């Protein structure tokens, strides 16, 4: 897949700069890389529209210093990842790294070769999801990972003792990459599935992870809810703090109770439990 990078630098460091990410996320930009003076937002090139992108930042003109549009054919995108992918320490006992990095001695040493998939640990939502998961006891539990990307959270769940993991991914190439990463980590409990909410087959899970985006979550919550029973826990991310109340409200409609939430640079993780 070809990607388009929209690079944006700001006149000064302000909290509002991050809020613009949410506008870009709304129109399809799916990942962000921060720089000293701003950040780059990435979108599959076939979904990129220069007119819509420039319109989305129109109201913020006075604080923007410079913007640039850069095309990344598939090959270059891979190279870019390899040169910029550093190991990420999620916690004292969990590291996400690539196979070209030195082996780590921590309890959960996750190896990811991302190609063009999301889920290297660099993004706030992956970090928040992984941290949140690490605070639970997964021994013998069943788990569903929606929007598995590289498979990183499903792999962590198996490492933590989950006894069955279904990992669903919409994009065919990303799905293939998740299978590849599963093998790379010698996983045997993960069932990788190409699909979306409608593909949820098993009746009930102890845990459901969803790191996608606000709109998909609101649309597909009915599928997640149907796969939960009393005491099932759902951990959701891929949205901004300002969107949490609408997602929480949706969950409440399905009999879910708020447990906790965590934010990093406005990106938020919400945990709810079926009562
Ligand atoms: C933000 S990434 C999360 C990746 C990984 N789980 C993580 O936490 O880093 C979201 C992934 O969900 C996939 N996706 C988008 N919509 C989906 C849907 N409705 N069902 C399943 N996967 C979806 C995307 O292709 C992408 O790989």
PDB file of C-alpha atoms and ligand atoms in Angstrom:
ATOM      1  CA  UNK A   1       0.000   0.000   0.000  1.00  0.00           C
ATOM      2  CA  UNK A   2       1.256   3.514  -0.818  1.00  0.00           C
ATOM      3  CA  UNK A   3       1.054   6.068   1.971  1.00  0.00           C
ATOM      4  CA  UNK A   4       0.855   9.858   1.982  1.00  0.00           C
ATOM      5  CA  UNK A   5       2.574  11.847   4.717  1.00  0.00           C
ATOM      6  CA  UNK A   6       1.153  15.213   5.732  1.00  0.00           C
ATOM      7  CA  UNK A   7       3.891  17.025   7.638  1.00  0.00           C
ATOM      8  CA  UNK A   8       2.845  19.951   9.788  1.00  0.00           C
ATOM      9  CA  UNK A   9       5.006  22.264  11.894  1.00  0.00           C
ATOM     10  CA  UNK A  10       3.733  24.834  14.371  1.00  0.00           C
ATOM     11  CA  UNK A  11       4.883  28.324  15.356  1.00  0.00           C
ATOM     12  CA  UNK A  12       5.048  27.244  19.026  1.00  0.00           C
ATOM     13  CA  UNK A  13       4.339  24.220  21.237  1.00  0.00           C
ATOM     14  CA  UNK A  14       0.676  24.413  22.339  1.00  0.00           C
ATOM     15  CA  UNK A  15      -1.815  21.759  23.566  1.00  0.00           C
ATOM     16  CA  UNK A  16      -4.082  22.743  20.628  1.00  0.00           C
ATOM     17  CA  UNK A  17      -1.472  21.269  18.228  1.00  0.00           C
ATOM     18  CA  UNK A  18      -2.484  17.806  19.383  1.00  0.00           C
ATOM     19  CA  UNK A  19      -6.160  18.601  19.029  1.00  0.00           C
ATOM     20  CA  UNK A  20      -5.576  19.089  15.282  1.00  0.00           C
ATOM     21  CA  UNK A  21      -4.512  15.424  15.207  1.00  0.00           C
ATOM     22  CA  UNK A  22      -8.088  14.552  16.087  1.00  0.00           C
ATOM     23  CA  UNK A  23      -9.330  16.536  13.039  1.00  0.00           C
ATOM     24  CA  UNK A  24      -6.855  14.659  10.831  1.00  0.00           C
ATOM     25  CA  UNK A  25      -7.822  11.347  12.432  1.00  0.00           C
ATOM     26  CA  UNK A  26     -11.475  12.130  11.606  1.00  0.00           C
ATOM     27  CA  UNK A  27     -10.677  12.391   7.888  1.00  0.00           C
ATOM     28  CA  UNK A  28      -8.728   9.132   7.785  1.00  0.00           C
ATOM     29  CA  UNK A  29      -5.140   9.822   8.936  1.00  0.00           C
ATOM     30  CA  UNK A  30      -4.335   6.688  10.906  1.00  0.00           C
ATOM     31  CA  UNK A  31      -0.930   7.231  12.474  1.00  0.00           C
ATOM     32  CA  UNK A  32       1.228  10.095  13.670  1.00  0.00           C
ATOM     33  CA  UNK A  33       4.953  10.578  14.232  1.00  0.00           C
ATOM     34  CA  UNK A  34       5.984  13.503  16.460  1.00  0.00           C
ATOM     35  CA  UNK A  35       8.856  15.888  15.706  1.00  0.00           C
ATOM     36  CA  UNK A  36      10.324  18.727  17.746  1.00  0.00           C
ATOM     37  CA  UNK A  37       8.262  21.400  15.948  1.00  0.00           C
ATOM     38  CA  UNK A  38       5.196  19.343  14.999  1.00  0.00           C
ATOM     39  CA  UNK A  39       4.274  15.943  13.566  1.00  0.00           C
ATOM     40  CA  UNK A  40       3.621  13.915  10.442  1.00  0.00           C
ATOM     41  CA  UNK A  41       0.254  12.287   9.829  1.00  0.00           C
ATOM     42  CA  UNK A  42      -0.025   9.213   7.579  1.00  0.00           C
ATOM     43  CA  UNK A  43      -2.918   8.019   5.413  1.00  0.00           C
ATOM     44  CA  UNK A  44      -3.197   5.358   2.673  1.00  0.00           C
ATOM     45  CA  UNK A  45      -2.678   7.368  -0.544  1.00  0.00           C
ATOM     46  CA  UNK A  46      -5.929   6.137  -2.095  1.00  0.00           C
ATOM     47  CA  UNK A  47      -7.840   7.817   0.767  1.00  0.00           C
ATOM     48  CA  UNK A  48      -5.896  11.100   0.662  1.00  0.00           C
ATOM     49  CA  UNK A  49      -7.524  14.313  -0.563  1.00  0.00           C
ATOM     50  CA  UNK A  50      -5.439  17.493  -0.538  1.00  0.00           C
ATOM     51  CA  UNK A  51      -8.559  19.694  -0.581  1.00  0.00           C
ATOM     52  CA  UNK A  52     -10.205  17.925   2.390  1.00  0.00           C
ATOM     53  CA  UNK A  53      -6.928  17.880   4.358  1.00  0.00           C
ATOM     54  CA  UNK A  54      -6.219  21.586   3.890  1.00  0.00           C
ATOM     55  CA  UNK A  55      -9.854  22.410   4.688  1.00  0.00           C
ATOM     56  CA  UNK A  56      -9.646  20.444   7.964  1.00  0.00           C
ATOM     57  CA  UNK A  57      -6.823  22.660   9.234  1.00  0.00           C
ATOM     58  CA  UNK A  58      -8.177  25.933   7.834  1.00  0.00           C
ATOM     59  CA  UNK A  59      -9.312  27.228  11.234  1.00  0.00           C
ATOM     60  CA  UNK A  60      -5.830  26.756  12.702  1.00  0.00           C
ATOM     61  CA  UNK A  61      -3.877  28.692  10.035  1.00  0.00           C
ATOM     62  CA  UNK A  62      -2.637  31.306  12.506  1.00  0.00           C
ATOM     63  CA  UNK A  63      -0.718  28.753  14.614  1.00  0.00           C
ATOM     64  CA  UNK A  64       0.693  26.671  11.717  1.00  0.00           C
ATOM     65  CA  UNK A  65       4.154  27.503  10.458  1.00  0.00           C
ATOM     66  CA  UNK A  66       4.489  25.113   7.521  1.00  0.00           C
ATOM     67  CA  UNK A  67       2.867  22.075   5.856  1.00  0.00           C
ATOM     68  CA  UNK A  68       4.257  19.588   3.362  1.00  0.00           C
ATOM     69  CA  UNK A  69       2.814  16.599   1.474  1.00  0.00           C
ATOM     70  CA  UNK A  70       5.171  13.656   0.865  1.00  0.00           C
ATOM     71  CA  UNK A  71       4.338  10.476  -1.095  1.00  0.00           C
ATOM     72  CA  UNK A  72       5.672   7.160   0.186  1.00  0.00           C
ATOM     73  CA  UNK A  73       5.523   4.285  -2.280  1.00  0.00           C
ATOM     74  CA  UNK A  74       5.295   0.908  -0.476  1.00  0.00           C
ATOM     75  CA  UNK A  75       9.063   0.178  -0.650  1.00  0.00           C
ATOM     76  CA  UNK A  76      10.134   3.500   0.866  1.00  0.00           C
ATOM     77  CA  UNK A  77       7.571   3.149   3.620  1.00  0.00           C
ATOM     78  CA  UNK A  78       9.155  -0.148   4.690  1.00  0.00           C
ATOM     79  CA  UNK A  79      12.630   1.391   4.722  1.00  0.00           C
ATOM     80  CA  UNK A  80      11.385   4.335   6.718  1.00  0.00           C
ATOM     81  CA  UNK A  81      10.006   1.998   9.391  1.00  0.00           C
ATOM     82  CA  UNK A  82      13.231   0.032   9.631  1.00  0.00           C
ATOM     83  CA  UNK A  83      15.350   3.137  10.049  1.00  0.00           C
ATOM     84  CA  UNK A  84      13.064   4.768  12.609  1.00  0.00           C
ATOM     85  CA  UNK A  85      11.794   1.771  14.575  1.00  0.00           C
ATOM     86  CA  UNK A  86      13.428   1.814  18.023  1.00  0.00           C
ATOM     87  CA  UNK A  87      12.487  -0.630  20.799  1.00  0.00           C
ATOM     88  CA  UNK A  88       9.652   0.639  22.990  1.00  0.00           C
ATOM     89  CA  UNK A  89       9.583  -0.044  26.717  1.00  0.00           C
ATOM     90  CA  UNK A  90       5.945  -0.437  27.730  1.00  0.00           C
ATOM     91  CA  UNK A  91       6.781  -1.305  31.348  1.00  0.00           C
ATOM     92  CA  UNK A  92       9.571  -2.888  33.416  1.00  0.00           C
ATOM     93  CA  UNK A  93       8.492  -6.317  32.165  1.00  0.00           C
ATOM     94  CA  UNK A  94       7.401  -5.583  28.576  1.00  0.00           C
ATOM     95  CA  UNK A  95       9.325  -4.415  25.521  1.00  0.00           C
ATOM     96  CA  UNK A  96       8.243  -4.193  21.872  1.00  0.00           C
ATOM     97  CA  UNK A  97      11.138  -4.413  19.428  1.00  0.00           C
ATOM     98  CA  UNK A  98      11.967  -5.612  15.933  1.00  0.00           C
ATOM     99  CA  UNK A  99      13.936  -8.732  14.970  1.00  0.00           C
ATOM    100  CA  UNK A 100      16.951  -6.598  14.019  1.00  0.00           C
ATOM    101  CA  UNK A 101      17.226  -5.333  17.626  1.00  0.00           C
ATOM    102  CA  UNK A 102      19.114  -7.173  20.357  1.00  0.00           C
ATOM    103  CA  UNK A 103      17.059  -9.715  22.353  1.00  0.00           C
ATOM    104  CA  UNK A 104      15.745  -8.322  25.626  1.00  0.00           C
ATOM    105  CA  UNK A 105      15.608 -10.241  28.926  1.00  0.00           C
ATOM    106  CA  UNK A 106      12.293  -8.852  30.126  1.00  0.00           C
ATOM    107  CA  UNK A 107       9.392 -11.242  30.801  1.00  0.00           C
ATOM    108  CA  UNK A 108       7.397 -10.125  27.735  1.00  0.00           C
ATOM    109  CA  UNK A 109       9.848  -9.536  24.884  1.00  0.00           C
ATOM    110  CA  UNK A 110       7.590  -8.925  21.856  1.00  0.00           C
ATOM    111  CA  UNK A 111       9.170  -9.007  18.388  1.00  0.00           C
ATOM    112  CA  UNK A 112       7.326  -7.109  15.666  1.00  0.00           C
ATOM    113  CA  UNK A 113       8.310  -6.686  12.018  1.00  0.00           C
ATOM    114  CA  UNK A 114       5.555  -4.268  11.095  1.00  0.00           C
ATOM    115  CA  UNK A 115       5.957  -3.851   7.311  1.00  0.00           C
ATOM    116  CA  UNK A 116       3.220  -1.249   6.848  1.00  0.00           C
ATOM    117  CA  UNK A 117       0.965  -2.321   9.736  1.00  0.00           C
ATOM    118  CA  UNK A 118      -0.036  -0.294  12.783  1.00  0.00           C
ATOM    119  CA  UNK A 119       1.075  -1.630  16.161  1.00  0.00           C
ATOM    120  CA  UNK A 120       4.787  -1.101  16.763  1.00  0.00           C
ATOM    121  CA  UNK A 121       4.281   0.352  20.226  1.00  0.00           C
ATOM    122  CA  UNK A 122       5.263   3.838  19.093  1.00  0.00           C
ATOM    123  CA  UNK A 123       1.717   5.114  19.059  1.00  0.00           C
ATOM    124  CA  UNK A 124       0.107   6.344  22.280  1.00  0.00           C
ATOM    125  CA  UNK A 125      -2.929   4.065  21.849  1.00  0.00           C
ATOM    126  CA  UNK A 126      -0.819   0.875  21.585  1.00  0.00           C
ATOM    127  CA  UNK A 127       1.132   1.915  24.688  1.00  0.00           C
ATOM    128  CA  UNK A 128      -2.048   2.706  26.609  1.00  0.00           C
ATOM    129  CA  UNK A 129      -3.720  -0.558  25.542  1.00  0.00           C
ATOM    130  CA  UNK A 130      -0.661  -2.661  26.413  1.00  0.00           C
ATOM    131  CA  UNK A 131      -0.265  -0.947  29.805  1.00  0.00           C
ATOM    132  CA  UNK A 132      -3.912  -1.416  30.587  1.00  0.00           C
ATOM    133  CA  UNK A 133      -3.779  -5.101  29.585  1.00  0.00           C
ATOM    134  CA  UNK A 134      -0.710  -5.634  31.786  1.00  0.00           C
ATOM    135  CA  UNK A 135      -2.756  -4.559  34.814  1.00  0.00           C
ATOM    136  CA  UNK A 136      -5.089  -7.582  34.366  1.00  0.00           C
ATOM    137  CA  UNK A 137      -4.677 -11.284  35.201  1.00  0.00           C
ATOM    138  CA  UNK A 138      -5.103 -13.177  31.918  1.00  0.00           C
ATOM    139  CA  UNK A 139      -4.187 -16.711  33.003  1.00  0.00           C
ATOM    140  CA  UNK A 140      -6.630 -19.144  31.382  1.00  0.00           C
ATOM    141  CA  UNK A 141      -8.810 -16.338  29.979  1.00  0.00           C
ATOM    142  CA  UNK A 142     -10.357 -16.007  26.514  1.00  0.00           C
ATOM    143  CA  UNK A 143      -9.707 -12.785  24.638  1.00  0.00           C
ATOM    144  CA  UNK A 144     -10.755 -11.032  21.431  1.00  0.00           C
ATOM    145  CA  UNK A 145      -8.459  -8.414  19.851  1.00  0.00           C
ATOM    146  CA  UNK A 146     -10.356  -6.230  17.361  1.00  0.00           C
ATOM    147  CA  UNK A 147      -8.183  -4.377  14.820  1.00  0.00           C
ATOM    148  CA  UNK A 148      -5.145  -6.445  15.692  1.00  0.00           C
ATOM    149  CA  UNK A 149      -2.779  -4.617  13.275  1.00  0.00           C
ATOM    150  CA  UNK A 150       0.655  -6.195  13.770  1.00  0.00           C
ATOM    151  CA  UNK A 151      -0.948  -8.549  16.315  1.00  0.00           C
ATOM    152  CA  UNK A 152       0.999  -6.894  19.115  1.00  0.00           C
ATOM    153  CA  UNK A 153      -1.766  -6.965  21.760  1.00  0.00           C
ATOM    154  CA  UNK A 154      -2.862 -10.506  20.882  1.00  0.00           C
ATOM    155  CA  UNK A 155       0.770 -11.635  21.237  1.00  0.00           C
ATOM    156  CA  UNK A 156       1.057  -9.893  24.612  1.00  0.00           C
ATOM    157  CA  UNK A 157      -2.193 -11.562  25.715  1.00  0.00           C
ATOM    158  CA  UNK A 158      -0.822 -15.026  24.858  1.00  0.00           C
ATOM    159  CA  UNK A 159       2.454 -14.213  26.665  1.00  0.00           C
ATOM    160  CA  UNK A 160       0.393 -13.205  29.716  1.00  0.00           C
ATOM    161  CA  UNK A 161      -1.312 -16.608  29.819  1.00  0.00           C
ATOM    162  CA  UNK A 162      -4.562 -16.189  27.858  1.00  0.00           C
ATOM    163  CA  UNK A 163      -5.623 -19.650  26.712  1.00  0.00           C
ATOM    164  CA  UNK A 164      -7.463 -18.611  23.553  1.00  0.00           C
ATOM    165  CA  UNK A 165      -7.133 -15.431  21.550  1.00  0.00           C
ATOM    166  CA  UNK A 166      -9.119 -14.394  18.470  1.00  0.00           C
ATOM    167  CA  UNK A 167      -7.469 -11.517  16.586  1.00  0.00           C
ATOM    168  CA  UNK A 168      -9.529  -9.800  13.870  1.00  0.00           C
ATOM    169  CA  UNK A 169      -8.098  -7.464  11.214  1.00  0.00           C
ATOM    170  CA  UNK A 170      -9.896  -5.770   8.302  1.00  0.00           C
ATOM    171  CA  UNK A 171      -6.997  -5.131   5.910  1.00  0.00           C
ATOM    172  CA  UNK A 172      -5.699  -8.201   3.993  1.00  0.00           C
ATOM    173  CA  UNK A 173      -2.034  -7.185   3.942  1.00  0.00           C
ATOM    174  CA  UNK A 174      -2.086  -6.219   7.628  1.00  0.00           C
ATOM    175  CA  UNK A 175      -3.834  -9.532   8.430  1.00  0.00           C
ATOM    176  CA  UNK A 176      -0.985 -11.408   6.698  1.00  0.00           C
ATOM    177  CA  UNK A 177       1.536  -9.390   8.694  1.00  0.00           C
ATOM    178  CA  UNK A 178      -0.252 -10.284  11.968  1.00  0.00           C
ATOM    179  CA  UNK A 179       0.044 -14.006  11.136  1.00  0.00           C
ATOM    180  CA  UNK A 180       3.730 -13.486  10.365  1.00  0.00           C
ATOM    181  CA  UNK A 181       4.335 -11.719  13.709  1.00  0.00           C
ATOM    182  CA  UNK A 182       2.400 -14.448  15.543  1.00  0.00           C
ATOM    183  CA  UNK A 183       4.850 -17.028  14.135  1.00  0.00           C
ATOM    184  CA  UNK A 184       7.824 -14.783  14.886  1.00  0.00           C
ATOM    185  CA  UNK A 185       6.814 -14.887  18.573  1.00  0.00           C
ATOM    186  CA  UNK A 186       6.082 -18.663  18.547  1.00  0.00           C
ATOM    187  CA  UNK A 187       2.432 -18.050  19.401  1.00  0.00           C
ATOM    188  CA  UNK A 188       0.106 -21.056  19.329  1.00  0.00           C
ATOM    189  CA  UNK A 189      -3.047 -19.741  21.027  1.00  0.00           C
ATOM    190  CA  UNK A 190      -3.957 -16.987  18.553  1.00  0.00           C
ATOM    191  CA  UNK A 191      -6.557 -17.501  15.851  1.00  0.00           C
ATOM    192  CA  UNK A 192      -5.982 -14.699  13.283  1.00  0.00           C
ATOM    193  CA  UNK A 193      -9.150 -13.808  11.363  1.00  0.00           C
ATOM    194  CA  UNK A 194      -9.582 -11.446   8.405  1.00  0.00           C
ATOM    195  CA  UNK A 195     -12.750  -9.433   8.970  1.00  0.00           C
ATOM    196  CA  UNK A 196     -14.555  -6.910  11.144  1.00  0.00           C
ATOM    197  CA  UNK A 197     -17.252  -6.877  13.849  1.00  0.00           C
ATOM    198  CA  UNK A 198     -19.533  -9.167  11.824  1.00  0.00           C
ATOM    199  CA  UNK A 199     -16.795 -11.829  11.884  1.00  0.00           C
ATOM    200  CA  UNK A 200     -17.058 -12.304  15.668  1.00  0.00           C
ATOM    201  CA  UNK A 201     -18.033 -15.976  15.842  1.00  0.00           C
ATOM    202  CA  UNK A 202     -17.378 -17.221  19.357  1.00  0.00           C
ATOM    203  CA  UNK A 203     -20.171 -16.564  21.780  1.00  0.00           C
ATOM    204  CA  UNK A 204     -18.452 -14.938  24.761  1.00  0.00           C
ATOM    205  CA  UNK A 205     -14.999 -13.665  25.767  1.00  0.00           C
ATOM    206  CA  UNK A 206     -13.528 -12.761  29.177  1.00  0.00           C
ATOM    207  CA  UNK A 207     -11.695  -9.822  27.565  1.00  0.00           C
ATOM    208  CA  UNK A 208     -12.234  -7.741  24.430  1.00  0.00           C
ATOM    209  CA  UNK A 209      -9.611  -5.275  23.179  1.00  0.00           C
ATOM    210  CA  UNK A 210     -10.559  -2.674  20.576  1.00  0.00           C
ATOM    211  CA  UNK A 211      -8.020  -0.153  19.310  1.00  0.00           C
ATOM    212  CA  UNK A 212      -9.616   1.181  16.102  1.00  0.00           C
ATOM    213  CA  UNK A 213     -11.283   4.611  15.993  1.00  0.00           C
ATOM    214  CA  UNK A 214     -14.315   6.408  17.386  1.00  0.00           C
ATOM    215  CA  UNK A 215     -16.627   5.899  14.412  1.00  0.00           C
ATOM    216  CA  UNK A 216     -15.901   2.173  13.987  1.00  0.00           C
ATOM    217  CA  UNK A 217     -16.292   1.624  17.717  1.00  0.00           C
ATOM    218  CA  UNK A 218     -19.676   3.359  17.828  1.00  0.00           C
ATOM    219  CA  UNK A 219     -20.832   1.454  14.733  1.00  0.00           C
ATOM    220  CA  UNK A 220     -19.582  -1.970  15.804  1.00  0.00           C
ATOM    221  CA  UNK A 221     -20.201  -1.813  19.562  1.00  0.00           C
ATOM    222  CA  UNK A 222     -23.277  -4.036  19.117  1.00  0.00           C
ATOM    223  CA  UNK A 223     -20.997  -6.881  17.952  1.00  0.00           C
ATOM    224  CA  UNK A 224     -18.596  -6.435  20.875  1.00  0.00           C
ATOM    225  CA  UNK A 225     -21.495  -6.284  23.354  1.00  0.00           C
ATOM    226  CA  UNK A 226     -22.992  -9.501  21.972  1.00  0.00           C
ATOM    227  CA  UNK A 227     -19.697 -11.279  22.739  1.00  0.00           C
ATOM    228  CA  UNK A 228     -19.693 -10.210  26.416  1.00  0.00           C
ATOM    229  CA  UNK A 229     -21.274 -11.893  29.435  1.00  0.00           C
ATOM    230  CA  UNK A 230     -21.404 -10.976  33.150  1.00  0.00           C
ATOM    231  CA  UNK A 231     -17.925  -9.782  34.281  1.00  0.00           C
ATOM    232  CA  UNK A 232     -16.494  -9.599  30.712  1.00  0.00           C
ATOM    233  CA  UNK A 233     -14.141  -6.638  30.373  1.00  0.00           C
ATOM    234  CA  UNK A 234     -13.690  -4.428  27.307  1.00  0.00           C
ATOM    235  CA  UNK A 235     -10.706  -2.100  26.816  1.00  0.00           C
ATOM    236  CA  UNK A 236     -11.193   0.471  24.066  1.00  0.00           C
ATOM    237  CA  UNK A 237      -8.890   3.015  22.408  1.00  0.00           C
ATOM    238  CA  UNK A 238      -8.198   4.836  19.154  1.00  0.00           C
ATOM    239  CA  UNK A 239     -10.062   7.996  20.131  1.00  0.00           C
ATOM    240  CA  UNK A 240      -9.471  11.294  21.872  1.00  0.00           C
ATOM    241  CA  UNK A 241     -10.459  12.192  25.435  1.00  0.00           C
ATOM    242  CA  UNK A 242     -13.177  14.463  24.061  1.00  0.00           C
ATOM    243  CA  UNK A 243     -14.846  11.431  22.412  1.00  0.00           C
ATOM    244  CA  UNK A 244     -14.833   9.243  25.517  1.00  0.00           C
ATOM    245  CA  UNK A 245     -18.267  10.268  26.812  1.00  0.00           C
ATOM    246  CA  UNK A 246     -20.048   9.171  23.593  1.00  0.00           C
ATOM    247  CA  UNK A 247     -18.305   5.781  23.697  1.00  0.00           C
ATOM    248  CA  UNK A 248     -18.967   5.370  27.418  1.00  0.00           C
ATOM    249  CA  UNK A 249     -22.623   6.241  26.821  1.00  0.00           C
ATOM    250  CA  UNK A 250     -22.833   3.597  24.094  1.00  0.00           C
ATOM    251  CA  UNK A 251     -21.322   0.994  26.432  1.00  0.00           C
ATOM    252  CA  UNK A 252     -23.725   1.963  29.206  1.00  0.00           C
ATOM    253  CA  UNK A 253     -26.601   1.207  26.799  1.00  0.00           C
ATOM    254  CA  UNK A 254     -25.314  -2.386  26.622  1.00  0.00           C
ATOM    255  CA  UNK A 255     -25.169  -2.771  30.418  1.00  0.00           C
ATOM    256  CA  UNK A 256     -21.473  -1.930  30.816  1.00  0.00           C
ATOM    257  CA  UNK A 257     -20.072  -0.128  33.841  1.00  0.00           C
ATOM    258  CA  UNK A 258     -17.171   2.353  33.693  1.00  0.00           C
ATOM    259  CA  UNK A 259     -14.038   0.955  35.384  1.00  0.00           C
ATOM    260  CA  UNK A 260     -11.267   3.408  34.476  1.00  0.00           C
ATOM    261  CA  UNK A 261      -9.673   5.497  31.754  1.00  0.00           C
ATOM    262  CA  UNK A 262      -6.171   6.676  30.957  1.00  0.00           C
ATOM    263  CA  UNK A 263      -4.951   9.378  28.543  1.00  0.00           C
ATOM    264  CA  UNK A 264      -1.655  10.205  26.854  1.00  0.00           C
ATOM    265  CA  UNK A 265      -1.392  13.296  24.608  1.00  0.00           C
ATOM    266  CA  UNK A 266      -5.213  13.355  24.460  1.00  0.00           C
ATOM    267  CA  UNK A 267      -5.392   9.735  23.148  1.00  0.00           C
ATOM    268  CA  UNK A 268      -7.530   7.743  25.562  1.00  0.00           C
ATOM    269  CA  UNK A 269      -8.171   4.181  26.749  1.00  0.00           C
ATOM    270  CA  UNK A 270     -11.503   3.338  28.367  1.00  0.00           C
ATOM    271  CA  UNK A 271     -12.158   0.141  30.361  1.00  0.00           C
ATOM    272  CA  UNK A 272     -15.709  -1.074  31.019  1.00  0.00           C
ATOM    273  CA  UNK A 273     -17.204  -4.200  32.580  1.00  0.00           C
ATOM    274  CA  UNK A 274     -20.446  -6.077  31.918  1.00  0.00           C
ATOM    275  CA  UNK A 275     -22.559  -6.117  35.080  1.00  0.00           C
TER     276      UNK A 275
HETATM  277  C1  LIG B   1      -5.064   1.622  15.455  1.00  0.00           C
HETATM  278  S1  LIG B   1      -4.648   0.090  14.704  1.00  0.00           S
HETATM  279  C2  LIG B   1      -4.379  -0.915  16.154  1.00  0.00           C
HETATM  280  C3  LIG B   1      -3.331  -1.970  15.990  1.00  0.00           C
HETATM  281  C4  LIG B   1      -2.972  -2.712  17.266  1.00  0.00           C
HETATM  282  N1  LIG B   1      -4.107  -3.432  17.802  1.00  0.00           N
HETATM  283  C5  LIG B   1      -2.443  -1.758  18.306  1.00  0.00           C
HETATM  284  O1  LIG B   1      -3.091  -1.598  19.355  1.00  0.00           O
HETATM  285  O2  LIG B   1      -1.391  -1.159  18.095  1.00  0.00           O
HETATM  286  C6  LIG B   1      -6.247  -0.382  14.103  1.00  0.00           C
HETATM  287  C7  LIG B   1      -6.273  -1.581  13.164  1.00  0.00           C
HETATM  288  O3  LIG B   1      -7.640  -1.937  12.967  1.00  0.00           O
HETATM  289  C8  LIG B   1      -7.866  -2.267  11.614  1.00  0.00           C
HETATM  290  N2  LIG B   1      -9.314  -2.031  11.410  1.00  0.00           N
HETATM  291  C9  LIG B   1      -9.938  -0.886  11.039  1.00  0.00           C
HETATM  292  N3  LIG B   1     -11.283  -1.061  11.072  1.00  0.00           N
HETATM  293  C10 LIG B   1     -11.507  -2.339  11.489  1.00  0.00           C
HETATM  294  C11 LIG B   1     -12.683  -3.120  11.744  1.00  0.00           C
HETATM  295  N4  LIG B   1     -13.898  -2.606  11.594  1.00  0.00           N
HETATM  296  N5  LIG B   1     -12.530  -4.395  12.155  1.00  0.00           N
HETATM  297  C12 LIG B   1     -11.297  -4.935  12.326  1.00  0.00           C
HETATM  298  N6  LIG B   1     -10.146  -4.250  12.098  1.00  0.00           N
HETATM  299  C13 LIG B   1     -10.249  -2.964  11.697  1.00  0.00           C
HETATM  300  C14 LIG B   1      -6.914  -1.367  10.850  1.00  0.00           C
HETATM  301  O4  LIG B   1      -6.615  -1.911   9.574  1.00  0.00           O
HETATM  302  C15 LIG B   1      -5.704  -1.318  11.779  1.00  0.00           C
HETATM  303  O5  LIG B   1      -4.777  -2.336  11.468  1.00  0.00           O
END
